[in-house]
């Protein structure tokens, strides 16, 4: 929530027409309870200790789910601010999270559950009108499997920032 005033300031008080704004959030990292407010404590009971083994699976998962609610509300507020602008939002988690699958927890090990980070791409109607070829390419690739290295190339492409370093195969807004 501390990011909102800075985000609003960058949108309204900067005279530049084109803007790239990057917001870095903590997301759903352990100790989950530290990453949402009481207002988002919907799933109960929640974890009561920072020591993982002193909580039940249900408490850990509930606390995690509350971080997802909080993140969803954060993204919703950002999107609401961008609705009437020529804008695109890309949300990408840095890793997945294990919540007890095969007795794996959190993200301090190498397992399949960590290799599927959350990703959301939203764009405004104005963005779609201005860049229909980009949104059509993304829709065509919507079921693709991507590593997080797509992000750099796709941000440049989405923003129409020309660069010789864009790898078309990693650009989700390109039909190549």
PDB file of C-alpha atoms in Angstrom:
ATOM      1  CA  UNK A   1       0.000   0.000   0.000  1.00  0.00           C
ATOM      2  CA  UNK A   2       2.987   2.269   0.512  1.00  0.00           C
ATOM      3  CA  UNK A   3       3.500   2.190  -3.264  1.00  0.00           C
ATOM      4  CA  UNK A   4       0.134   3.760  -4.172  1.00  0.00           C
ATOM      5  CA  UNK A   5       1.066   7.419  -3.539  1.00  0.00           C
ATOM      6  CA  UNK A   6       4.318   7.012  -5.489  1.00  0.00           C
ATOM      7  CA  UNK A   7       2.499   5.277  -8.326  1.00  0.00           C
ATOM      8  CA  UNK A   8      -0.176   7.992  -8.462  1.00  0.00           C
ATOM      9  CA  UNK A   9       2.501  10.690  -8.369  1.00  0.00           C
ATOM     10  CA  UNK A  10       4.388   9.131 -11.268  1.00  0.00           C
ATOM     11  CA  UNK A  11       1.199   8.921 -13.307  1.00  0.00           C
ATOM     12  CA  UNK A  12      -0.089  12.427 -12.653  1.00  0.00           C
ATOM     13  CA  UNK A  13       2.903  14.684 -11.948  1.00  0.00           C
ATOM     14  CA  UNK A  14       5.339  13.562 -14.601  1.00  0.00           C
ATOM     15  CA  UNK A  15       4.864  15.373 -17.909  1.00  0.00           C
ATOM     16  CA  UNK A  16       6.386  12.628 -20.022  1.00  0.00           C
ATOM     17  CA  UNK A  17       3.850  10.978 -22.290  1.00  0.00           C
ATOM     18  CA  UNK A  18       5.415   7.520 -22.269  1.00  0.00           C
ATOM     19  CA  UNK A  19       6.168   5.934 -18.934  1.00  0.00           C
ATOM     20  CA  UNK A  20       7.539   2.657 -17.712  1.00  0.00           C
ATOM     21  CA  UNK A  21       6.710   2.175 -14.045  1.00  0.00           C
ATOM     22  CA  UNK A  22       8.038  -0.874 -12.229  1.00  0.00           C
ATOM     23  CA  UNK A  23       6.566  -1.750  -8.845  1.00  0.00           C
ATOM     24  CA  UNK A  24       8.359  -4.368  -6.787  1.00  0.00           C
ATOM     25  CA  UNK A  25       6.273  -5.991  -4.076  1.00  0.00           C
ATOM     26  CA  UNK A  26       7.149  -8.606  -1.478  1.00  0.00           C
ATOM     27  CA  UNK A  27       4.167 -10.755  -2.421  1.00  0.00           C
ATOM     28  CA  UNK A  28       3.662 -14.109  -0.756  1.00  0.00           C
ATOM     29  CA  UNK A  29       6.934 -14.810   1.020  1.00  0.00           C
ATOM     30  CA  UNK A  30       7.197 -16.412   4.444  1.00  0.00           C
ATOM     31  CA  UNK A  31       6.270 -15.125   7.129  1.00  0.00           C
ATOM     32  CA  UNK A  32       2.999 -14.712   5.247  1.00  0.00           C
ATOM     33  CA  UNK A  33       1.175 -12.878   8.031  1.00  0.00           C
ATOM     34  CA  UNK A  34       3.584  -9.947   7.597  1.00  0.00           C
ATOM     35  CA  UNK A  35       2.387  -9.410   4.034  1.00  0.00           C
ATOM     36  CA  UNK A  36      -1.266  -8.544   4.434  1.00  0.00           C
ATOM     37  CA  UNK A  37      -3.332  -6.347   6.713  1.00  0.00           C
ATOM     38  CA  UNK A  38      -5.989  -7.524   9.182  1.00  0.00           C
ATOM     39  CA  UNK A  39      -8.628  -6.490   6.663  1.00  0.00           C
ATOM     40  CA  UNK A  40      -7.442  -9.370   4.449  1.00  0.00           C
ATOM     41  CA  UNK A  41      -7.356 -12.018   7.166  1.00  0.00           C
ATOM     42  CA  UNK A  42     -10.235 -13.894   5.566  1.00  0.00           C
ATOM     43  CA  UNK A  43      -8.999 -17.487   5.777  1.00  0.00           C
ATOM     44  CA  UNK A  44      -8.748 -18.719   9.370  1.00  0.00           C
ATOM     45  CA  UNK A  45      -6.989 -19.986  11.407  1.00  0.00           C
ATOM     46  CA  UNK A  46      -3.692 -18.375  10.396  1.00  0.00           C
ATOM     47  CA  UNK A  47      -0.101 -19.193  11.307  1.00  0.00           C
ATOM     48  CA  UNK A  48       0.832 -18.133  14.832  1.00  0.00           C
ATOM     49  CA  UNK A  49       4.588 -18.677  14.698  1.00  0.00           C
ATOM     50  CA  UNK A  50       7.405 -17.766  12.334  1.00  0.00           C
ATOM     51  CA  UNK A  51       8.772 -21.261  12.979  1.00  0.00           C
ATOM     52  CA  UNK A  52       7.157 -23.291  10.226  1.00  0.00           C
ATOM     53  CA  UNK A  53       6.944 -26.565  12.180  1.00  0.00           C
ATOM     54  CA  UNK A  54       4.943 -24.881  14.963  1.00  0.00           C
ATOM     55  CA  UNK A  55       1.992 -24.280  12.603  1.00  0.00           C
ATOM     56  CA  UNK A  56      -0.492 -26.672  11.073  1.00  0.00           C
ATOM     57  CA  UNK A  57      -0.708 -27.128   7.313  1.00  0.00           C
ATOM     58  CA  UNK A  58      -4.122 -25.447   7.395  1.00  0.00           C
ATOM     59  CA  UNK A  59      -2.733 -22.375   9.203  1.00  0.00           C
ATOM     60  CA  UNK A  60       0.154 -22.026   6.754  1.00  0.00           C
ATOM     61  CA  UNK A  61      -2.085 -22.398   3.714  1.00  0.00           C
ATOM     62  CA  UNK A  62      -4.663 -19.962   5.129  1.00  0.00           C
ATOM     63  CA  UNK A  63      -1.978 -17.354   5.773  1.00  0.00           C
ATOM     64  CA  UNK A  64      -0.660 -17.850   2.242  1.00  0.00           C
ATOM     65  CA  UNK A  65      -4.163 -17.535   0.786  1.00  0.00           C
ATOM     66  CA  UNK A  66      -4.618 -14.256   2.667  1.00  0.00           C
ATOM     67  CA  UNK A  67      -1.498 -12.884   0.918  1.00  0.00           C
ATOM     68  CA  UNK A  68      -3.080 -13.827  -2.402  1.00  0.00           C
ATOM     69  CA  UNK A  69      -6.232 -11.864  -1.484  1.00  0.00           C
ATOM     70  CA  UNK A  70      -4.082  -8.881  -0.552  1.00  0.00           C
ATOM     71  CA  UNK A  71      -2.070  -9.078  -3.771  1.00  0.00           C
ATOM     72  CA  UNK A  72      -5.291  -9.355  -5.770  1.00  0.00           C
ATOM     73  CA  UNK A  73      -6.646  -6.185  -4.147  1.00  0.00           C
ATOM     74  CA  UNK A  74      -3.357  -4.382  -4.833  1.00  0.00           C
ATOM     75  CA  UNK A  75      -3.394  -5.351  -8.513  1.00  0.00           C
ATOM     76  CA  UNK A  76      -7.088  -4.440  -8.774  1.00  0.00           C
ATOM     77  CA  UNK A  77      -6.378  -0.944  -7.453  1.00  0.00           C
ATOM     78  CA  UNK A  78      -3.525  -0.465  -9.923  1.00  0.00           C
ATOM     79  CA  UNK A  79      -5.699  -1.665 -12.816  1.00  0.00           C
ATOM     80  CA  UNK A  80      -8.549   0.627 -11.713  1.00  0.00           C
ATOM     81  CA  UNK A  81      -6.144   3.550 -11.932  1.00  0.00           C
ATOM     82  CA  UNK A  82      -5.074   2.528 -15.447  1.00  0.00           C
ATOM     83  CA  UNK A  83      -8.498   1.717 -16.943  1.00  0.00           C
ATOM     84  CA  UNK A  84      -8.878   4.909 -18.990  1.00  0.00           C
ATOM     85  CA  UNK A  85      -5.236   5.112 -20.075  1.00  0.00           C
ATOM     86  CA  UNK A  86      -3.184   3.548 -22.826  1.00  0.00           C
ATOM     87  CA  UNK A  87      -1.662   1.034 -20.433  1.00  0.00           C
ATOM     88  CA  UNK A  88      -0.490  -2.504 -19.918  1.00  0.00           C
ATOM     89  CA  UNK A  89       0.242  -4.256 -16.635  1.00  0.00           C
ATOM     90  CA  UNK A  90       2.394  -7.342 -16.283  1.00  0.00           C
ATOM     91  CA  UNK A  91       2.471  -9.038 -12.898  1.00  0.00           C
ATOM     92  CA  UNK A  92       5.054 -11.777 -12.477  1.00  0.00           C
ATOM     93  CA  UNK A  93       6.044 -13.598  -9.334  1.00  0.00           C
ATOM     94  CA  UNK A  94       9.715 -14.508  -9.014  1.00  0.00           C
ATOM     95  CA  UNK A  95       8.914 -18.146  -8.189  1.00  0.00           C
ATOM     96  CA  UNK A  96       6.125 -20.502  -7.262  1.00  0.00           C
ATOM     97  CA  UNK A  97       5.438 -21.693  -3.737  1.00  0.00           C
ATOM     98  CA  UNK A  98       5.113 -25.190  -2.314  1.00  0.00           C
ATOM     99  CA  UNK A  99       2.302 -25.616   0.189  1.00  0.00           C
ATOM    100  CA  UNK A 100       2.799 -29.156   1.399  1.00  0.00           C
ATOM    101  CA  UNK A 101       2.777 -30.976  -1.948  1.00  0.00           C
ATOM    102  CA  UNK A 102       4.996 -34.043  -1.566  1.00  0.00           C
ATOM    103  CA  UNK A 103       5.918 -32.608   1.849  1.00  0.00           C
ATOM    104  CA  UNK A 104       7.562 -29.556   0.259  1.00  0.00           C
ATOM    105  CA  UNK A 105       7.040 -26.150   1.846  1.00  0.00           C
ATOM    106  CA  UNK A 106       7.895 -22.585   0.822  1.00  0.00           C
ATOM    107  CA  UNK A 107      10.545 -22.106  -1.859  1.00  0.00           C
ATOM    108  CA  UNK A 108      13.945 -23.024  -0.447  1.00  0.00           C
ATOM    109  CA  UNK A 109      14.363 -26.171  -2.520  1.00  0.00           C
ATOM    110  CA  UNK A 110      14.337 -27.228  -6.143  1.00  0.00           C
ATOM    111  CA  UNK A 111      11.008 -28.813  -6.994  1.00  0.00           C
ATOM    112  CA  UNK A 112       8.345 -28.612  -9.674  1.00  0.00           C
ATOM    113  CA  UNK A 113       6.019 -26.453  -7.561  1.00  0.00           C
ATOM    114  CA  UNK A 114       8.450 -23.549  -7.640  1.00  0.00           C
ATOM    115  CA  UNK A 115       8.780 -23.560 -11.410  1.00  0.00           C
ATOM    116  CA  UNK A 116       5.281 -22.225 -12.073  1.00  0.00           C
ATOM    117  CA  UNK A 117       5.234 -18.630 -10.858  1.00  0.00           C
ATOM    118  CA  UNK A 118       2.036 -16.614 -11.022  1.00  0.00           C
ATOM    119  CA  UNK A 119       1.718 -14.321 -14.009  1.00  0.00           C
ATOM    120  CA  UNK A 120      -1.022 -11.936 -15.078  1.00  0.00           C
ATOM    121  CA  UNK A 121      -1.133  -9.693 -18.115  1.00  0.00           C
ATOM    122  CA  UNK A 122      -3.781  -6.999 -18.356  1.00  0.00           C
ATOM    123  CA  UNK A 123      -4.125  -4.236 -20.905  1.00  0.00           C
ATOM    124  CA  UNK A 124      -6.588  -1.403 -21.293  1.00  0.00           C
ATOM    125  CA  UNK A 125      -9.024  -1.008 -24.160  1.00  0.00           C
ATOM    126  CA  UNK A 126      -6.928   1.945 -25.380  1.00  0.00           C
ATOM    127  CA  UNK A 127      -3.809  -0.229 -25.436  1.00  0.00           C
ATOM    128  CA  UNK A 128      -5.687  -2.914 -27.369  1.00  0.00           C
ATOM    129  CA  UNK A 129      -6.916  -0.323 -29.896  1.00  0.00           C
ATOM    130  CA  UNK A 130      -3.423   1.106 -30.382  1.00  0.00           C
ATOM    131  CA  UNK A 131      -1.578  -2.235 -30.491  1.00  0.00           C
ATOM    132  CA  UNK A 132      -3.996  -4.885 -31.770  1.00  0.00           C
ATOM    133  CA  UNK A 133      -1.159  -6.935 -33.256  1.00  0.00           C
ATOM    134  CA  UNK A 134       0.547  -7.182 -29.854  1.00  0.00           C
ATOM    135  CA  UNK A 135      -2.608  -8.223 -28.012  1.00  0.00           C
ATOM    136  CA  UNK A 136      -3.494 -10.693 -30.771  1.00  0.00           C
ATOM    137  CA  UNK A 137      -0.042 -12.275 -30.476  1.00  0.00           C
ATOM    138  CA  UNK A 138      -0.412 -12.547 -26.703  1.00  0.00           C
ATOM    139  CA  UNK A 139      -3.845 -14.144 -27.043  1.00  0.00           C
ATOM    140  CA  UNK A 140      -2.449 -16.630 -29.535  1.00  0.00           C
ATOM    141  CA  UNK A 141       0.329 -17.556 -27.070  1.00  0.00           C
ATOM    142  CA  UNK A 142      -1.901 -17.594 -23.957  1.00  0.00           C
ATOM    143  CA  UNK A 143      -1.417 -21.315 -23.286  1.00  0.00           C
ATOM    144  CA  UNK A 144       2.329 -21.270 -23.822  1.00  0.00           C
ATOM    145  CA  UNK A 145       4.856 -22.216 -21.162  1.00  0.00           C
ATOM    146  CA  UNK A 146       7.404 -19.519 -20.414  1.00  0.00           C
ATOM    147  CA  UNK A 147      10.370 -19.031 -18.166  1.00  0.00           C
ATOM    148  CA  UNK A 148      10.673 -15.713 -16.382  1.00  0.00           C
ATOM    149  CA  UNK A 149      13.295 -14.535 -18.884  1.00  0.00           C
ATOM    150  CA  UNK A 150      10.436 -13.617 -21.245  1.00  0.00           C
ATOM    151  CA  UNK A 151       9.783 -10.543 -19.120  1.00  0.00           C
ATOM    152  CA  UNK A 152      12.634  -8.279 -20.249  1.00  0.00           C
ATOM    153  CA  UNK A 153      12.013  -8.870 -23.948  1.00  0.00           C
ATOM    154  CA  UNK A 154       8.247  -8.584 -23.588  1.00  0.00           C
ATOM    155  CA  UNK A 155       8.352  -5.325 -21.609  1.00  0.00           C
ATOM    156  CA  UNK A 156      10.455  -3.707 -24.314  1.00  0.00           C
ATOM    157  CA  UNK A 157       8.096  -5.008 -26.977  1.00  0.00           C
ATOM    158  CA  UNK A 158       4.899  -4.072 -25.110  1.00  0.00           C
ATOM    159  CA  UNK A 159       6.204  -0.541 -24.675  1.00  0.00           C
ATOM    160  CA  UNK A 160       7.378  -0.307 -28.301  1.00  0.00           C
ATOM    161  CA  UNK A 161      10.890   0.338 -27.049  1.00  0.00           C
ATOM    162  CA  UNK A 162      13.165  -0.548 -29.958  1.00  0.00           C
ATOM    163  CA  UNK A 163      16.185  -2.667 -29.111  1.00  0.00           C
ATOM    164  CA  UNK A 164      18.580  -4.965 -30.928  1.00  0.00           C
ATOM    165  CA  UNK A 165      18.647  -7.265 -27.889  1.00  0.00           C
ATOM    166  CA  UNK A 166      14.991  -8.363 -28.037  1.00  0.00           C
ATOM    167  CA  UNK A 167      14.818 -12.100 -28.667  1.00  0.00           C
ATOM    168  CA  UNK A 168      11.581 -12.624 -30.612  1.00  0.00           C
ATOM    169  CA  UNK A 169      11.106 -16.140 -29.210  1.00  0.00           C
ATOM    170  CA  UNK A 170      11.021 -14.647 -25.702  1.00  0.00           C
ATOM    171  CA  UNK A 171       8.685 -11.809 -26.676  1.00  0.00           C
ATOM    172  CA  UNK A 172       5.102 -12.809 -25.881  1.00  0.00           C
ATOM    173  CA  UNK A 173       3.806  -9.841 -27.910  1.00  0.00           C
ATOM    174  CA  UNK A 174       5.397 -11.031 -31.151  1.00  0.00           C
ATOM    175  CA  UNK A 175       3.927 -13.590 -33.538  1.00  0.00           C
ATOM    176  CA  UNK A 176       7.414 -14.994 -34.211  1.00  0.00           C
TER     177      UNK A 176
END
